[in-house]
CSV table of C-alpha atoms in Angstrom, one decimal:
chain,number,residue,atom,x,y,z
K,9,UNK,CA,47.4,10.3,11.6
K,10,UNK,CA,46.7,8.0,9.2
K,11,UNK,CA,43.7,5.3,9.0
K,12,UNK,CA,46.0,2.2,9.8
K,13,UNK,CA,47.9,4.0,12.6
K,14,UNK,CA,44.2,5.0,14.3
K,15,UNK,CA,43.4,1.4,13.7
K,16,UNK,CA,46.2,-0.1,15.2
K,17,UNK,CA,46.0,2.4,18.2
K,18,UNK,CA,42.4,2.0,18.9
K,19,UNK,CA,43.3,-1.6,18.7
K,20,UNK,CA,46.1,-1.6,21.5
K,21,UNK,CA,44.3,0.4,23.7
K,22,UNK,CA,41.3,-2.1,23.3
K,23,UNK,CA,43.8,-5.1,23.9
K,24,UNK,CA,44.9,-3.3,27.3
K,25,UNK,CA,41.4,-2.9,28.0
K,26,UNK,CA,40.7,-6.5,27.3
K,27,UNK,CA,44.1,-7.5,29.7
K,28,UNK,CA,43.0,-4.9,32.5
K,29,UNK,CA,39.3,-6.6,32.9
K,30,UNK,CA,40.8,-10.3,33.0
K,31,UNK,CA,43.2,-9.1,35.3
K,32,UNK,CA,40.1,-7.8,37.6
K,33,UNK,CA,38.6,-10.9,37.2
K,34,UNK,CA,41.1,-13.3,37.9
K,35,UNK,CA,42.4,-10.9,41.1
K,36,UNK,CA,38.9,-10.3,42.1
K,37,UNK,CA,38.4,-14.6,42.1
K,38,UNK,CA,41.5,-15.3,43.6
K,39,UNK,CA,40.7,-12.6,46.6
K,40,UNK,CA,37.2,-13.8,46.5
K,41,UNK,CA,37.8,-18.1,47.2
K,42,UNK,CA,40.9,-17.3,49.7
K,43,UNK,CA,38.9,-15.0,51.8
K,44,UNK,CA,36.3,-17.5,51.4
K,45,UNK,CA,38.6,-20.3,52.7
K,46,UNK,CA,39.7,-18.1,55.2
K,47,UNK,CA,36.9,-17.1,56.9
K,48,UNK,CA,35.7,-20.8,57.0
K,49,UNK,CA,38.8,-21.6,58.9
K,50,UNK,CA,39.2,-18.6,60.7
K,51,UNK,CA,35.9,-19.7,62.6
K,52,UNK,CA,36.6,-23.3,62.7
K,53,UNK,CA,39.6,-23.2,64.6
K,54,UNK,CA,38.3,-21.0,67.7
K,55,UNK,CA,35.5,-23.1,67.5
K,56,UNK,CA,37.5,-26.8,67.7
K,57,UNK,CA,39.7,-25.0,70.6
K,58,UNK,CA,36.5,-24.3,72.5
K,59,UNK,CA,35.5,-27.8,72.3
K,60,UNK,CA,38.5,-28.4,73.9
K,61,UNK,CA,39.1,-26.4,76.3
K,62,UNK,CA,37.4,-23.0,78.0
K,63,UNK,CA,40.6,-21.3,79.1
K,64,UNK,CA,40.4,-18.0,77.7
K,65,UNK,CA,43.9,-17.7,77.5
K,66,UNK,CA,44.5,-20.8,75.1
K,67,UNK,CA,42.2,-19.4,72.7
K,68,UNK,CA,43.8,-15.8,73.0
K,69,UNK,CA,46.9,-17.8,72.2
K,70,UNK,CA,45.4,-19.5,69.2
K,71,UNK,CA,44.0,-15.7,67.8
K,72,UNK,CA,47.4,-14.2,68.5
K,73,UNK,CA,48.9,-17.0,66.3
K,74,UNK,CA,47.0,-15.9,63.1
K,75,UNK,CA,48.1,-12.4,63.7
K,76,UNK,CA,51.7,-12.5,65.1
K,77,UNK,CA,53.6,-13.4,61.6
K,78,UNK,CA,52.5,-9.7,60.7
K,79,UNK,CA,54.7,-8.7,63.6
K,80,UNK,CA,58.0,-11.4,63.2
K,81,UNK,CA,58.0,-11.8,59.3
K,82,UNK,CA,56.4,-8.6,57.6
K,83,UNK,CA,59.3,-6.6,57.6
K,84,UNK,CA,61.7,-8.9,55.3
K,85,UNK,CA,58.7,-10.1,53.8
K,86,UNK,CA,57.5,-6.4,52.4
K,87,UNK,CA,61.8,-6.5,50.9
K,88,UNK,CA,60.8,-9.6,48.9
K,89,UNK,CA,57.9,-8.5,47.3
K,90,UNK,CA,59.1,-5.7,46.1
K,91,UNK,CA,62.1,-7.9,44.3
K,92,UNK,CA,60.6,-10.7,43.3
K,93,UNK,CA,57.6,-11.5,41.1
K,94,UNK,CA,54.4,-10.3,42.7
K,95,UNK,CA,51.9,-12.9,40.9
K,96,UNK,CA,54.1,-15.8,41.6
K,97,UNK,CA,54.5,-14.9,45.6
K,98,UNK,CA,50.7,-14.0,45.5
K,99,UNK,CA,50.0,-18.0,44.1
K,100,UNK,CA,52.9,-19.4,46.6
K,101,UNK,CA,51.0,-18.0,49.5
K,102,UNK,CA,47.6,-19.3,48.1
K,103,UNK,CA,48.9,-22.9,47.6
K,104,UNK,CA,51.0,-22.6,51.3
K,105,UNK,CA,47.7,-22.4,52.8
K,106,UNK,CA,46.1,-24.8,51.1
K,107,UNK,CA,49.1,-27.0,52.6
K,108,UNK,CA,48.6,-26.1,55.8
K,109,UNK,CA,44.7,-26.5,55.4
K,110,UNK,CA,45.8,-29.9,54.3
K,111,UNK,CA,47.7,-30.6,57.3
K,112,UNK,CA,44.7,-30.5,59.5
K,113,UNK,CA,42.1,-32.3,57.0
K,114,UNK,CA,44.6,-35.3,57.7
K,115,UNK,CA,45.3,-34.8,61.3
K,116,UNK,CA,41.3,-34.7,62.5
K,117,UNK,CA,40.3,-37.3,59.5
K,118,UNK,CA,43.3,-39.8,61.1
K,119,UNK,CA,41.3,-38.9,64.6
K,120,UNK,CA,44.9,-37.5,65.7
K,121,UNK,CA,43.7,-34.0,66.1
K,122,UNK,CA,44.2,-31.8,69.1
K,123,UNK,CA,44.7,-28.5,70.9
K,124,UNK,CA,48.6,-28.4,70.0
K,125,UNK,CA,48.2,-29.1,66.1
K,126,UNK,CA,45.9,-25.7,66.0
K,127,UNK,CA,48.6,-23.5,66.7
K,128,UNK,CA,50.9,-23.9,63.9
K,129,UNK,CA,48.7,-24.2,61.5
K,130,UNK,CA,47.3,-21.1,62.6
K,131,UNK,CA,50.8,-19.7,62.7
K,132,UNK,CA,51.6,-20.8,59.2
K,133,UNK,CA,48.0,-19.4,57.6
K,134,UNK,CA,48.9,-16.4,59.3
K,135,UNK,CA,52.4,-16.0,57.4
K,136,UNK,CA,50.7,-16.9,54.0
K,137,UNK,CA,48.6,-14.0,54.5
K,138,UNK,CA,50.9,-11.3,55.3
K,139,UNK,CA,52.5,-12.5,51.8
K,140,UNK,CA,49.1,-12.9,50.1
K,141,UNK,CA,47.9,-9.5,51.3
K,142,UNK,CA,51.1,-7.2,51.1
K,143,UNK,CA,51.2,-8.4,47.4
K,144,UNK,CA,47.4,-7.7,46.6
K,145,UNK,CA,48.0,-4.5,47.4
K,146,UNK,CA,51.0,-4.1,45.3
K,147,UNK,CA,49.4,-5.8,42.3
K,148,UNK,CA,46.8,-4.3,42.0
K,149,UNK,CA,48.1,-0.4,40.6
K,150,UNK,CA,50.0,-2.7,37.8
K,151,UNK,CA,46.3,-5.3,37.1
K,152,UNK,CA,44.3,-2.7,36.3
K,153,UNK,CA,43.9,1.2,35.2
K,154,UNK,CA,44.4,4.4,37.1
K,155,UNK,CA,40.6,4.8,36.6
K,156,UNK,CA,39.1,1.7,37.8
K,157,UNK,CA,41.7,1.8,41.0
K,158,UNK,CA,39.2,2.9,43.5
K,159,UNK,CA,36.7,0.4,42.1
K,160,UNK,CA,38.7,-2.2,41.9
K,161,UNK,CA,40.0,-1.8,45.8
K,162,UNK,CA,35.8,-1.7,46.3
K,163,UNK,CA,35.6,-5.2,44.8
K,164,UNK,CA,38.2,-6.8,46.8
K,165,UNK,CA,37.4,-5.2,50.0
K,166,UNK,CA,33.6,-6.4,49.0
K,167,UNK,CA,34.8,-9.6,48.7
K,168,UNK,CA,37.3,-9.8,51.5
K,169,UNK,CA,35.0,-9.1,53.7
K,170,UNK,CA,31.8,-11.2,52.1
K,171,UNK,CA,34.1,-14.0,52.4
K,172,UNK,CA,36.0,-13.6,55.9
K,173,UNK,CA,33.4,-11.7,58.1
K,174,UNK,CA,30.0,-13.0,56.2
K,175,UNK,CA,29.5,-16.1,53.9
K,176,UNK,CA,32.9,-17.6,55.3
K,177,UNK,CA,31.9,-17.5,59.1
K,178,UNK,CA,28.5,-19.1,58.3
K,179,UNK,CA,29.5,-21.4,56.3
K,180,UNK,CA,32.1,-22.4,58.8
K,181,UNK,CA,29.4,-22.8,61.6
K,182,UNK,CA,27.4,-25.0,59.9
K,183,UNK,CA,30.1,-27.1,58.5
K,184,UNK,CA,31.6,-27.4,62.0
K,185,UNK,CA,28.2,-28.8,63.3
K,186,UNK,CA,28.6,-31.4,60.4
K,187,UNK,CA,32.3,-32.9,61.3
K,188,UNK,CA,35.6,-32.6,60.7
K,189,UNK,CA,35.8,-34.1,57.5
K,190,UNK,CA,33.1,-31.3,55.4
K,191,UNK,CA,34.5,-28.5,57.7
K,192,UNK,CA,38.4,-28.6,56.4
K,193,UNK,CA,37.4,-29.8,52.9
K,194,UNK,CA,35.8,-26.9,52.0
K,195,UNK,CA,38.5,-24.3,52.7
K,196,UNK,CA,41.6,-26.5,51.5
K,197,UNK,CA,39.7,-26.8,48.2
K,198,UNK,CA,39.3,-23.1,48.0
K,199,UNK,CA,43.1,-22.4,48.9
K,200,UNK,CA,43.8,-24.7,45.8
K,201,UNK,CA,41.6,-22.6,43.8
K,202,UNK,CA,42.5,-19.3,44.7
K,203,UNK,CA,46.3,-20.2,43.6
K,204,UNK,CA,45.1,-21.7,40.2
K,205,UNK,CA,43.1,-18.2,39.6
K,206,UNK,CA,46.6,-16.2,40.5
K,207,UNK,CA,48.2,-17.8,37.9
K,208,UNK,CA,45.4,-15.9,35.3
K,209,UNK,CA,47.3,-12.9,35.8
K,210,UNK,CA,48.6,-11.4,32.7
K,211,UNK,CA,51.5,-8.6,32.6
K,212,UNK,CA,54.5,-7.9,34.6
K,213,UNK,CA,54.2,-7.9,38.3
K,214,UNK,CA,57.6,-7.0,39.3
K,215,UNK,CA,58.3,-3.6,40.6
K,216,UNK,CA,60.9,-1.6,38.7
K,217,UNK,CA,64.6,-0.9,40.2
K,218,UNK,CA,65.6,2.6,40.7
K,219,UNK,CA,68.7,1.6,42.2
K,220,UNK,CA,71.2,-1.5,43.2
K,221,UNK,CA,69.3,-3.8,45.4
K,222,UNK,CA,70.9,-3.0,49.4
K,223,UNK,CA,70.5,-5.3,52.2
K,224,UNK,CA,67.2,-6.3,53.7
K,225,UNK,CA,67.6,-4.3,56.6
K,226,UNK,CA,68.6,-0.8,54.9
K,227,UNK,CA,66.0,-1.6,52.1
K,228,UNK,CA,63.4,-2.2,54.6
K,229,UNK,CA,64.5,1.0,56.9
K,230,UNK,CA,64.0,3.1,53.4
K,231,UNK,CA,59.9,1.9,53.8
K,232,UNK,CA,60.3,2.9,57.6
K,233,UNK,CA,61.5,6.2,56.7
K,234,UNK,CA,59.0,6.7,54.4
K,235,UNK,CA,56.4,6.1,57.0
K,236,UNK,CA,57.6,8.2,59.7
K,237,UNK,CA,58.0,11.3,57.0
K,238,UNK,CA,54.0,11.5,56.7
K,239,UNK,CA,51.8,12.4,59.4
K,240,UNK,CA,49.0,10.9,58.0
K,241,UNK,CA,50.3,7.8,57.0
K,242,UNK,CA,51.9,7.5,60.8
K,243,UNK,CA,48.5,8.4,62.0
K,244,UNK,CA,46.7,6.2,60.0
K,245,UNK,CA,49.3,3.5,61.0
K,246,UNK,CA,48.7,3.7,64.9
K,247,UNK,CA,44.7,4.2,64.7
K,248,UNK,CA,44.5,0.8,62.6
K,249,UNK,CA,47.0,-0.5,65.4
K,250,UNK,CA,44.4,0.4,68.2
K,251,UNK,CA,41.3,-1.0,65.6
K,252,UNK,CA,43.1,-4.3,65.2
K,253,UNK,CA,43.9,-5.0,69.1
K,254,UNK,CA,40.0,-4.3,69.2
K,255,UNK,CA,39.1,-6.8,66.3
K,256,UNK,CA,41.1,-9.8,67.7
K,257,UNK,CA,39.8,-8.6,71.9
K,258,UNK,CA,36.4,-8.9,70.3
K,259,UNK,CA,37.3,-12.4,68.6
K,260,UNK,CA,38.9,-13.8,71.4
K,261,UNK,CA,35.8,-12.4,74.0
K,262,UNK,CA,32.6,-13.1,71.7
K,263,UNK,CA,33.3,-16.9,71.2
K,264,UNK,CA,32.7,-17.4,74.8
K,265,UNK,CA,30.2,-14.7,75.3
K,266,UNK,CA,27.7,-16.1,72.2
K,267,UNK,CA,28.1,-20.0,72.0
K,268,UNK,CA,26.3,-21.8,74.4
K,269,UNK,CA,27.1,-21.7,77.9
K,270,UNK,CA,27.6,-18.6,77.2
K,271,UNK,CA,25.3,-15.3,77.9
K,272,UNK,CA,23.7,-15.7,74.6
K,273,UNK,CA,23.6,-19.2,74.3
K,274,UNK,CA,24.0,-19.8,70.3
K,275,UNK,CA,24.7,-23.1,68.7
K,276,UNK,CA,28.0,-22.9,67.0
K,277,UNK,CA,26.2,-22.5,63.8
K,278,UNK,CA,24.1,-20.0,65.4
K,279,UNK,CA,27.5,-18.1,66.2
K,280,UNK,CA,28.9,-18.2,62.9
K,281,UNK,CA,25.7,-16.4,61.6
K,282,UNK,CA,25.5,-13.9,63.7
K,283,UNK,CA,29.7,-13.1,63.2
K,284,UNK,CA,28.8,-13.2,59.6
K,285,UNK,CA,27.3,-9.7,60.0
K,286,UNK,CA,30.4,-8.1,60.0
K,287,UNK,CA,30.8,-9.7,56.2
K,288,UNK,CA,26.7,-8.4,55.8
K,289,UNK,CA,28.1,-4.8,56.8
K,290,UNK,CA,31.1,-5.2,55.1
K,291,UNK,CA,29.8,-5.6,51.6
K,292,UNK,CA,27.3,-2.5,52.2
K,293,UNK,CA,30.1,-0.6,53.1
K,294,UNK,CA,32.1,-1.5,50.2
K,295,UNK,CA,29.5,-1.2,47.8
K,296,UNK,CA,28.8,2.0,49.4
K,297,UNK,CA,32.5,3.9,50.0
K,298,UNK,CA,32.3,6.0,47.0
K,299,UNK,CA,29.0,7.9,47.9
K,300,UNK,CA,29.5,7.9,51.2
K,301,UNK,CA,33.2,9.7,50.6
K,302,UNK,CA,32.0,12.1,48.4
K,303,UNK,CA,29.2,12.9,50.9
K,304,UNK,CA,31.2,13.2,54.0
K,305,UNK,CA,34.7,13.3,52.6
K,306,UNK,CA,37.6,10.7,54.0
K,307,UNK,CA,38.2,11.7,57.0
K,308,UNK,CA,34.7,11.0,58.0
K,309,UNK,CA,33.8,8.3,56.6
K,310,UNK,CA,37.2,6.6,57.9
K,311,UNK,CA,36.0,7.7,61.3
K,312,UNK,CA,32.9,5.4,60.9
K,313,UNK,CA,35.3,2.3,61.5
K,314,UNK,CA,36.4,3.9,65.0
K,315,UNK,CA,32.4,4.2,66.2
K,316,UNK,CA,31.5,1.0,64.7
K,317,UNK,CA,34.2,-0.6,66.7
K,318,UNK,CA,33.6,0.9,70.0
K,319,UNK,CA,29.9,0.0,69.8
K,320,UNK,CA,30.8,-3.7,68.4
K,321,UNK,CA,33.1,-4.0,71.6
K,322,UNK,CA,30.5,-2.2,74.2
K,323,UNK,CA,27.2,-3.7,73.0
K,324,UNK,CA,28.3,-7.2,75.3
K,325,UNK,CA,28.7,-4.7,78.2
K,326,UNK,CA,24.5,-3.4,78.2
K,327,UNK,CA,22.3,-6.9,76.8
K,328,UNK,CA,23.0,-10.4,75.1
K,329,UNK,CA,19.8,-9.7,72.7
K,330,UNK,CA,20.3,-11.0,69.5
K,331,UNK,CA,18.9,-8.2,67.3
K,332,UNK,CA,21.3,-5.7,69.4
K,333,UNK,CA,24.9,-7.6,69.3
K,334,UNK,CA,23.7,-8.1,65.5
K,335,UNK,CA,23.2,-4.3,64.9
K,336,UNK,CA,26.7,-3.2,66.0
K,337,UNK,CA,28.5,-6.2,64.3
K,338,UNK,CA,26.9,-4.7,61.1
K,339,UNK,CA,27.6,-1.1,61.9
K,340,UNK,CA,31.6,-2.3,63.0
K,341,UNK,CA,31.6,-4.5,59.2
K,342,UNK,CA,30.4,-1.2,57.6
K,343,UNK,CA,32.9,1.0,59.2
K,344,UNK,CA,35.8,-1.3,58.3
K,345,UNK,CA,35.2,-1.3,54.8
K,346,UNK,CA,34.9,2.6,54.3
K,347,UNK,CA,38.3,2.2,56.6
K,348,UNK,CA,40.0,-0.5,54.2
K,349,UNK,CA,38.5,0.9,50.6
K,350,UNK,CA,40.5,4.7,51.7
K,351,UNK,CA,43.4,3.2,53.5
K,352,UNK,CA,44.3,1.0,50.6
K,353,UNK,CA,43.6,4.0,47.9
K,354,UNK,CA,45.9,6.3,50.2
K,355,UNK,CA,48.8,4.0,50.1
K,356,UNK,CA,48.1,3.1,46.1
K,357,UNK,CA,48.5,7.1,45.7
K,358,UNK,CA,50.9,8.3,47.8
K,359,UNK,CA,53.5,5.2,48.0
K,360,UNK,CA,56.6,4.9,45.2
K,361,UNK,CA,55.1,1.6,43.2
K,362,UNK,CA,59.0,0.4,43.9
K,363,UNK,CA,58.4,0.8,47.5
K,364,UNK,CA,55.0,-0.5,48.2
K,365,UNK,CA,55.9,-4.1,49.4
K,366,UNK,CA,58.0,-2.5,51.9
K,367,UNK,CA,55.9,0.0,53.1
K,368,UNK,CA,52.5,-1.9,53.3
K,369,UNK,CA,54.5,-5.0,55.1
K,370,UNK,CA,55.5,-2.2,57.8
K,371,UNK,CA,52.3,-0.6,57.9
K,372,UNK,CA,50.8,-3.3,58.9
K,373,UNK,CA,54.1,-4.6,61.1
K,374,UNK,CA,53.6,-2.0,63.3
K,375,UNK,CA,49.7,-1.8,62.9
K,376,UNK,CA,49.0,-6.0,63.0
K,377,UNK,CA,51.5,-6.0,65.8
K,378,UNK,CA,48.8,-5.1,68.3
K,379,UNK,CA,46.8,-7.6,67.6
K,380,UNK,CA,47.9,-10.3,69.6
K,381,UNK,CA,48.2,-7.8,72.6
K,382,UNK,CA,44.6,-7.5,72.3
K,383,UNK,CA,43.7,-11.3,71.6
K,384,UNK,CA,46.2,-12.3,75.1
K,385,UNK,CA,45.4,-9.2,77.2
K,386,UNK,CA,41.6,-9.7,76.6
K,387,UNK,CA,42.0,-13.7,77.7
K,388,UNK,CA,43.9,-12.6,80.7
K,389,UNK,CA,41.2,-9.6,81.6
K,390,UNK,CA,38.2,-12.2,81.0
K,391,UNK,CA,39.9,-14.9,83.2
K,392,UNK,CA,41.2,-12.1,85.6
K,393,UNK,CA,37.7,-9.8,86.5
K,394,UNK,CA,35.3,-12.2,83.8
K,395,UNK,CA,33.9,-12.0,80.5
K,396,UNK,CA,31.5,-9.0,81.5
K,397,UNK,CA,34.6,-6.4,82.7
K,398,UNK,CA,36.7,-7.9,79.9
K,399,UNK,CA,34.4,-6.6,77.4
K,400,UNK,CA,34.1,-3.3,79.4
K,401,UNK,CA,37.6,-2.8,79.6
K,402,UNK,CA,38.1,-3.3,75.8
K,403,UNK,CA,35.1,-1.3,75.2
K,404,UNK,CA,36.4,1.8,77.0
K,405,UNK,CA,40.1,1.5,75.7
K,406,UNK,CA,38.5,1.4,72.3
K,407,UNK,CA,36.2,4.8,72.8
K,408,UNK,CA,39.8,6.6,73.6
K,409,UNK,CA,40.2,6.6,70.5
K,410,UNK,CA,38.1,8.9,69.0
K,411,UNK,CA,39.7,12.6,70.4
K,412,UNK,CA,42.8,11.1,69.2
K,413,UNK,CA,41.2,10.6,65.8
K,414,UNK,CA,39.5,14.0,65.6
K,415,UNK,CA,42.7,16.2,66.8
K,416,UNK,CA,45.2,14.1,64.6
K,417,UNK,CA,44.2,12.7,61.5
K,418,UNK,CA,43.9,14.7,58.5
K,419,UNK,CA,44.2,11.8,55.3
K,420,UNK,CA,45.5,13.1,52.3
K,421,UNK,CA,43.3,13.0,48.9
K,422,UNK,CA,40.4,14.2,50.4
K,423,UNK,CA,37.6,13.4,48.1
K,424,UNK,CA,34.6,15.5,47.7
K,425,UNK,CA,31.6,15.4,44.9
């Protein structure tokens, strides 16, 4: 080859490495201030329901609306992203929250706010993240290198989880003890923020047709299909189904079970602190996926969400000690990010990039869809036998899983050192 030719091709591949690692960065932001936003929120609103009323069935309602869109709108939502342009959807959801965010900054600043404005709001942040989400994960084969995949899903799982579970819930504790005005500034800024950092995307985020574009409902059936035809995928599918009723039981339960008059009597900052573990064990776990994979393999290290779950969910049952309920929050963040980091680098592997839209939205339509049966059946067991059997009942339901898990699920890719 001759000098130039070297020079030029060195010179591309530099250029793609140049567009890869802004792509990171920008995808990485954008993740980082929307989670960020979101786990502010995601705290605040239990927390302004509680003021208002104790009926654990309300604020089961108000859980069930952030999770429900992934049941009533994934399915034709998965169809769009995999025709339309990724990036752009990814920034529409972004600045839909911010919206809705918006909504409610006017609402409580007016002194207009109460119980019934919470539930659509929650409904609409709830719809913006089955779009945000199902395109992140379809972005992000095209943003950056086969190589730096698995790191990259680390990074946003990091910050997903620094930002929903840890620095988010804090924050949003001690901003609710400040007012309303503080408490829904924050996140509707860092909605805005998040779709301005999309837009930093360079490439081509549109998947490429293999064939004449069918109806929604046969194009969406072809992602069904594709599910069903893998065990491990439909596996996978059902044992994050029976992890997420757990996750939104747990929110729904451990509001009234940690802020005062509750067994463990917190302040609602002191609440958001100690919910911020799971963000504390999330970005351990994320940070720590790879060698912990290549030490006990996927399947394993997957299996660390199912414990860390069950002992999140039973630790209620035995002691309201601080130190205690802390521990197994941490251990339950941990497990969910070795979960997340493998889960999403399955799907990236395994899934058609013309079909991932489709499939991820019904992954998680069928998965998601149990969690607000666990948010609504939890209220209804708390107000039913109390908050102590609640938390028993979830607890056990939760520990089922694990024979299920052992007999079962064999993920593909295993990865060993």
């Amino acid at each position: 080859m001759a000098p130039d030719s070297q020079d030029q091709s060195g010179g591309a591949g530099d250029a793609s490495r140049v567009e890869h690692d802004r792509n990171l960065v920008a995808l990485v932001s954008a993740t980082g201030l929307a989670n960020l936003a979101d786990g502010i929120i995601r705290i605040e609103l239990p927390l302004i329901a509680a003021k208002m009323t104790s009926d654990p069935i309300a604020l089961g309602a108000l859980i069930a609306c952030f999770s429900a869109p992934w049941l009533l709108t994934s399915f034709h939502i998965g169809v769009l992203v995999d025709r339309l342009d990724q990036r752009l959807l990814l920034a529409g959801a972004h600045v839909a929250r911010f919206a809705s965010a918006t909504v409610l900054l006017v609402v409580f600043a007016a002194g207009a706010g109460n119980l019934l404005i919470l539930y659509p709001v929650a409904l609409a942040l709830g719809i913006a993240e089955v779009v945000a989400m199902t395109c992140e994960t379809a972005i992000v084969p095209m943003a950056v290198s086969p190589a730096r995949l698995s790191g990259a899903n680390s990074w946003i799982t990091a910050l997903e989880t620094l930002g929903s579970e840890s620095i988010g819930p804090a924050l949003g504790g001690l901003l609710f003890a400040i007012g309303a005005g503080p408490m829904l500034l924050v996140p509707t800024l860092g909605f805005l923020v998040a779709g301005g950092a999309t837009t930093l995307l360079r490439g081509t985020y549109r998947a490429q047709e293999t064939a004449a574009p069918g109806s929604m409902g046969s194009e969406g059936a072809a992602g069904l299909r594709f599910l069903l035809g893998r065990k491990d995928l439909t596996y996978m599918t059902l044992i994050v189904g029976a992890i997420g009723a757990g996750w939104s039981a747990w929110r729904t339960l451990f509001v009234l079970f940690a802020v005062s008059p509750g067994p463990m009597h917190l302040s609602s900052g002191g609440y958001g602190l100690l919910a911020g573990m799971l963000g504390v064990g999330g970005l351990v776990g994320a940070i720590l996926t790879g060698p912990v994979t290549k030490l006990l393999g996927r399947r394993l290290a997957m299996f660390t969400a199912v414990i860390g779950m069950t002992a999140m969910l039973g630790s209620p049952t035995a002691t309201s000690d601080t130190m205690i309920v802390g521990a197994t929050i941490f251990l339950a963040g941990f497990g969910s990010s070795l979960w997340s980091v493998n889960s999403r680098s399955i799907v990236q592997e395994t899934v058609p990039a013309n079909m991932i839209g489709r499939f991820y939205s019904i992954y998680r339509m069928i998965s998601w869809s149990f969690l607000p049966v666990g948010g609504m059946a939890s209220g209804i067991a708390a107000r039913s036998v109390g908050l102590h059997y609640a938390f028993v009942i979830v607890a056990f339901l939760s520990a089922l899983q694990i024979l299920p898990f052992a007999l079962k699920f064999r993920p593909s890719s295993p990865v060993r050192a």
